[in-house]
XYZ file of C-alpha atoms in Angstrom:
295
model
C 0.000 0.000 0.000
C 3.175 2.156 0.882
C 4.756 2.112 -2.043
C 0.901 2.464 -4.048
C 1.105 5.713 -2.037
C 4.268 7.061 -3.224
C 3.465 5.966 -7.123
C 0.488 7.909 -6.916
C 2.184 11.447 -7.908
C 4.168 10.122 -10.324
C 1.351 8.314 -12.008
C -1.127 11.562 -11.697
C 1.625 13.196 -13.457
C 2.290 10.883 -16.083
C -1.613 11.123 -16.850
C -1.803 14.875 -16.633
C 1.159 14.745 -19.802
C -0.719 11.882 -22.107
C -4.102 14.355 -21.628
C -2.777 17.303 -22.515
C -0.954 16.005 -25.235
C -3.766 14.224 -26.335
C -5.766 17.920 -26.245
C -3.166 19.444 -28.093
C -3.393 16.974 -30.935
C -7.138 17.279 -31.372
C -6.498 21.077 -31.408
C -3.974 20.779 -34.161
C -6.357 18.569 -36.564
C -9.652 21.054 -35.755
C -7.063 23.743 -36.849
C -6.253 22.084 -39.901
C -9.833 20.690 -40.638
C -10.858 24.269 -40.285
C -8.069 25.810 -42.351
C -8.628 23.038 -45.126
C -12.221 24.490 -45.236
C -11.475 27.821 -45.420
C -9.253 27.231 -48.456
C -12.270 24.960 -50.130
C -14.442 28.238 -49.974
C -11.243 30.963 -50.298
C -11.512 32.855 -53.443
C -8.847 31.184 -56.034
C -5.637 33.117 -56.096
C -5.133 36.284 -58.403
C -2.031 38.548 -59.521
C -1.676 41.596 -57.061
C -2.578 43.842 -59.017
C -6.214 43.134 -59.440
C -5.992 44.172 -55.722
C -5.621 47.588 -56.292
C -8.711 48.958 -54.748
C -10.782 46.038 -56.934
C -10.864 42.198 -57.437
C -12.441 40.333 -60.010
C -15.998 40.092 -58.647
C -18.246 37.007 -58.336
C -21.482 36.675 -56.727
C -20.543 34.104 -54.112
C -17.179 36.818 -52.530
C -18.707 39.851 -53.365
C -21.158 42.093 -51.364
C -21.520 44.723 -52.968
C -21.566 42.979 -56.787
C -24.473 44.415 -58.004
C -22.407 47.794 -58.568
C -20.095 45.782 -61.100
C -21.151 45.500 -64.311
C -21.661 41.586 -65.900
C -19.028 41.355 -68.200
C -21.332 39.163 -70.622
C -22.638 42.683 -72.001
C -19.720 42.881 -74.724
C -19.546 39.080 -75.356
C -20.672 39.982 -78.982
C -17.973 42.103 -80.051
C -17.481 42.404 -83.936
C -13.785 41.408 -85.496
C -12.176 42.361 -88.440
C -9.633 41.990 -90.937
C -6.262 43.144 -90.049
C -3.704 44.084 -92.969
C -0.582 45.399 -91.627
C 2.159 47.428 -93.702
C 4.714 44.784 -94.742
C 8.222 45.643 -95.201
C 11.173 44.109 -97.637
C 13.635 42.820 -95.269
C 16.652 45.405 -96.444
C 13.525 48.153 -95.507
C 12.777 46.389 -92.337
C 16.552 46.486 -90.872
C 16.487 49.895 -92.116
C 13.756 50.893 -90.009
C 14.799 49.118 -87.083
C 18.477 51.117 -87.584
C 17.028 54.229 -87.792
C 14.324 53.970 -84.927
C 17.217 52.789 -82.940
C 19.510 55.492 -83.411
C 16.458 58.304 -82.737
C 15.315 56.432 -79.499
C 19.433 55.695 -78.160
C 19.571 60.006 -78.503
C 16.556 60.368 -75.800
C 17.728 61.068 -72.664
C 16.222 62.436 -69.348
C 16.161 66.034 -69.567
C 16.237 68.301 -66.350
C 16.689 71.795 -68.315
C 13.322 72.361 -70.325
C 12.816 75.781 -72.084
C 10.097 77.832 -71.125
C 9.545 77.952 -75.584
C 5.884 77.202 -76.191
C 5.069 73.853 -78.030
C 1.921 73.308 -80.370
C -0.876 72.191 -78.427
C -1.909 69.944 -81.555
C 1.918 68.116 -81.108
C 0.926 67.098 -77.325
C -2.588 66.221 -78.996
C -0.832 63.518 -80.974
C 1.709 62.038 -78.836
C -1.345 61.732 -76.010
C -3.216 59.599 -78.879
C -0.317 57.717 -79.643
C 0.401 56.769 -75.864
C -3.157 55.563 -76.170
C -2.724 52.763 -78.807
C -0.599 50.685 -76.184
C -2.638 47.134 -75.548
C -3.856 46.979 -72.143
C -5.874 44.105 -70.330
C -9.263 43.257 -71.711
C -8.529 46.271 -73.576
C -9.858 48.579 -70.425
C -7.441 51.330 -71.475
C -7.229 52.150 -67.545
C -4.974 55.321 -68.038
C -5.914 59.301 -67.867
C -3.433 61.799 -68.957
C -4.098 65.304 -67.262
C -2.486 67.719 -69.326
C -1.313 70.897 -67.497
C -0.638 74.652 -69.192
C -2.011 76.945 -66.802
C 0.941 78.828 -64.543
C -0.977 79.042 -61.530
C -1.262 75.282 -61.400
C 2.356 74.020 -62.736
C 3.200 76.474 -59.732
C 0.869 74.855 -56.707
C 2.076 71.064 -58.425
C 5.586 72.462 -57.780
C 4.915 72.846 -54.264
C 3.352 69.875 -53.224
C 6.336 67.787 -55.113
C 8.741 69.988 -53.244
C 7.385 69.836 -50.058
C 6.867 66.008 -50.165
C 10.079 65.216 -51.743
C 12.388 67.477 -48.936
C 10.824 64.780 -47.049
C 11.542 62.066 -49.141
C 15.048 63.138 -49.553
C 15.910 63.664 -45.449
C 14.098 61.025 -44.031
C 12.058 58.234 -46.215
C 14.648 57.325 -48.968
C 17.322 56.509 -47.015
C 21.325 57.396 -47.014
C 22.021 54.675 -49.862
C 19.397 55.962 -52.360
C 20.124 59.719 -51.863
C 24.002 58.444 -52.072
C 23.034 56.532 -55.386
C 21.198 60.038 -56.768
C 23.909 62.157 -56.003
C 25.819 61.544 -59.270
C 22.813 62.537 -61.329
C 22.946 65.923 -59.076
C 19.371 65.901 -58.259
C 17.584 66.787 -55.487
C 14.022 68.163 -54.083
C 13.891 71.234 -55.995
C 12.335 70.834 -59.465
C 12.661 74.169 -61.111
C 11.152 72.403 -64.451
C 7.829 72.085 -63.226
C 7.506 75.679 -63.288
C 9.144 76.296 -66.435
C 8.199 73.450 -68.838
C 5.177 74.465 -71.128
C 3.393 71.486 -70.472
C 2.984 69.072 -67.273
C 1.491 65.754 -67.909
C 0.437 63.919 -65.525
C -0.370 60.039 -65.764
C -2.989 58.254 -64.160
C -3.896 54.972 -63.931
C -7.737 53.723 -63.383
C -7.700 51.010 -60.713
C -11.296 50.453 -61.799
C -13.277 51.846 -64.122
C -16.676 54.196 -63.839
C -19.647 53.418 -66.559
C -22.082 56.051 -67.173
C -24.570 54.225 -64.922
C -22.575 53.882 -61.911
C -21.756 50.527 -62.690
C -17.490 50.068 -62.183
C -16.011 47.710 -64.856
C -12.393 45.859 -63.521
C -9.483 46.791 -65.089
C -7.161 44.005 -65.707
C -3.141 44.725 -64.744
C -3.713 48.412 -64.908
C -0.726 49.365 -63.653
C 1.448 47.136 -66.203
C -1.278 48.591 -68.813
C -0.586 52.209 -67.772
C 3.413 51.394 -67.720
C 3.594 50.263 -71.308
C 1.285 53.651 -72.697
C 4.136 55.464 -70.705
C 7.129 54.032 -72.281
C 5.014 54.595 -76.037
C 4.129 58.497 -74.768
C 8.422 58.901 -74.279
C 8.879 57.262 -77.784
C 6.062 59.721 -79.085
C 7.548 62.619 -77.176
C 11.456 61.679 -78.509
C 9.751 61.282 -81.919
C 8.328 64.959 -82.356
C 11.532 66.530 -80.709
C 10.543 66.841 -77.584
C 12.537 66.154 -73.879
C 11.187 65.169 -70.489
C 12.317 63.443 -67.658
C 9.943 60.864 -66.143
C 9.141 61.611 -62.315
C 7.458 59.398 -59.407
C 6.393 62.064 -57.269
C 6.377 59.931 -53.710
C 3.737 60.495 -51.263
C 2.018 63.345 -53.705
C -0.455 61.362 -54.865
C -3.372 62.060 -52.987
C -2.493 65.860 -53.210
C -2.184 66.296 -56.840
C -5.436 64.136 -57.423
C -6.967 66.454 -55.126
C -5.799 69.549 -57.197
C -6.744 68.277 -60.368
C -10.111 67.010 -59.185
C -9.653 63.677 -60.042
C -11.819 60.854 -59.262
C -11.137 58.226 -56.098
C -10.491 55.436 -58.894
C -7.863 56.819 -60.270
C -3.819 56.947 -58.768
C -1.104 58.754 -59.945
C 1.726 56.763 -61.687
C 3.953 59.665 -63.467
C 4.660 62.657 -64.233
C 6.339 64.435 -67.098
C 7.428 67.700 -67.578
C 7.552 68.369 -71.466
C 8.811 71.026 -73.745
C 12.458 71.565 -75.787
C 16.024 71.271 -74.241
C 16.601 74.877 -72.741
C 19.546 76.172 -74.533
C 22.060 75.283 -71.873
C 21.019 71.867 -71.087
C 23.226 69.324 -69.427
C 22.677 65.868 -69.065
C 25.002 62.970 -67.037
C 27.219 61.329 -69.240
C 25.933 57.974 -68.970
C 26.400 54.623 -70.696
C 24.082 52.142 -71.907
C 24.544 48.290 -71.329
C 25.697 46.348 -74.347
C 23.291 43.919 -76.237
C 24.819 41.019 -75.243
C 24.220 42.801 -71.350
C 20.562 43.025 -71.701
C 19.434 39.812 -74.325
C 19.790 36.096 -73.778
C 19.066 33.648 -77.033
C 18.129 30.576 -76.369
């Protein structure tokens, strides 16, 4: 009975340890039971960028659906023949040569002249930064284009203000180090000089007449590609810029030019002639073999 007795701890012991690993066990498989359920009914996976602000709606994940429009009302879009220009190949290489050589000349331009540019040239090089493809062809870009003084003036500030800040505390010592051989810093002089601002938003969603929103497929990759066609278009007519991320200004300069909630500012690009004295860093470009790989 004495030695019963002096088991006993040890033995209430040794059952407290098999129940409360035995609780811990069924804990883990409710957990996993649970989590395997919540990824039977989880929405499937999408690219990142359809969560900018909107998702690809479905009437099982989304509450408020009924303010997205069905996208089975342009189903029944017409085709038709396409008959592109076709070049000799002597003409083609030509081409290529020449495009080349007028596209290796642009560079980012800091000195703009304050030498007025036809309104009808920015016309055209705005259409031709809208023939770039985009998702679903949603064309999810706005280009603001800015003249008046009084405006370039109060963008100016904003950008100024926000980028001080950028520069002395957000970007960090190795960025501002990195930027110092380009000599720039948070005063942007162009933005009151250039002739034109333009200013390039992308649509994270878009607005139908009726309210409705329509998604916009990889807007922001859309929006990137109409950008680099807009600096081919701008190089094309003659024309400099230097393309600006104006960090943290966003919500400021949408404010300012009234834009709508949907839309988020990607760039922004002074535009007019080189000023006279214009000086640009005497940079290198990486070789072919440095930026293609056959395989």
């Amino acid at each position: 009975m004495a030695v019963f007795s002096s088991l006993t701890p040890v033995f209430v012991a040794v059952l407290c340890v098999i129940i409360g690993f035995l609780f811990k066990n069924s804990q883990r498989k409710e957990s996993r039971s649970k989590q395997k359920s919540s990824d039977q009914t989880a929405r499937p996976w999408v690219d990142e960028d359809l969560q900018d602000d909107t998702e690809i709606s479905t009437k099982d994940n989304e509450e408020d659906n009924e303010d997205w429009m069905d996208t089975t009302e342009e189903e029944n879009l017409p085709h038709v023949p396409y008959s592109p220009v076709q070049y000799s190949v002597s003409e083609m290489l030509d081409r290529s040569e020449r495009f080349y050589s007028l596209m290796n000349l642009r560079r980012s331009v800091r000195f703009i002249s304050p030498e007025s540019v036809p309104k009808e040239v920015i016309d055209n090089v705005i259409r031709t930064a809208g023939t770039a493809p985009s998702g679903a062809h949603t064309e999810p870009w706005t280009f603001v284009v800015v003249s008046d003084t009084d405006v370039k003036h109060r963008i100016r500030e904003i950008i100024e203000e926000e980028e001080e800040i950028n520069y002395k505390q957000r970007m960090g010592d190795k960025w501002v180090q990195d930027l110092k051989r380009l000599r720039t810093n948070w005063v942007k002089e162009y933005l009151d000089v250039a002739p034109y601002l333009i200013l390039v938003f992308k649509q994270a969603y878009g607005v139908l007449p009726g309210g409705k929103k329509k998604t916009h497929y990889y807007n922001e990759i859309s929006v990137s590609i109409s950008c680099g066609i807009l600096l081919a278009a701008l190089q094309n007519a003659g024309l400099v810029t230097v393309t600006t991320t104006p960090l943290n200004c966003g919500p400021q300069l949408r404010s300012l030019l009234q834009r709508p909630a949907n839309e988020k500012l990607l760039m922004l690009l002074p535009v007019g002639f080189p000023a006279s004295d214009a000086k640009v860093p005497d940079l290198k470009r990486k070789d072919l073999n440095d930026i293609m790989v056959l395989v």
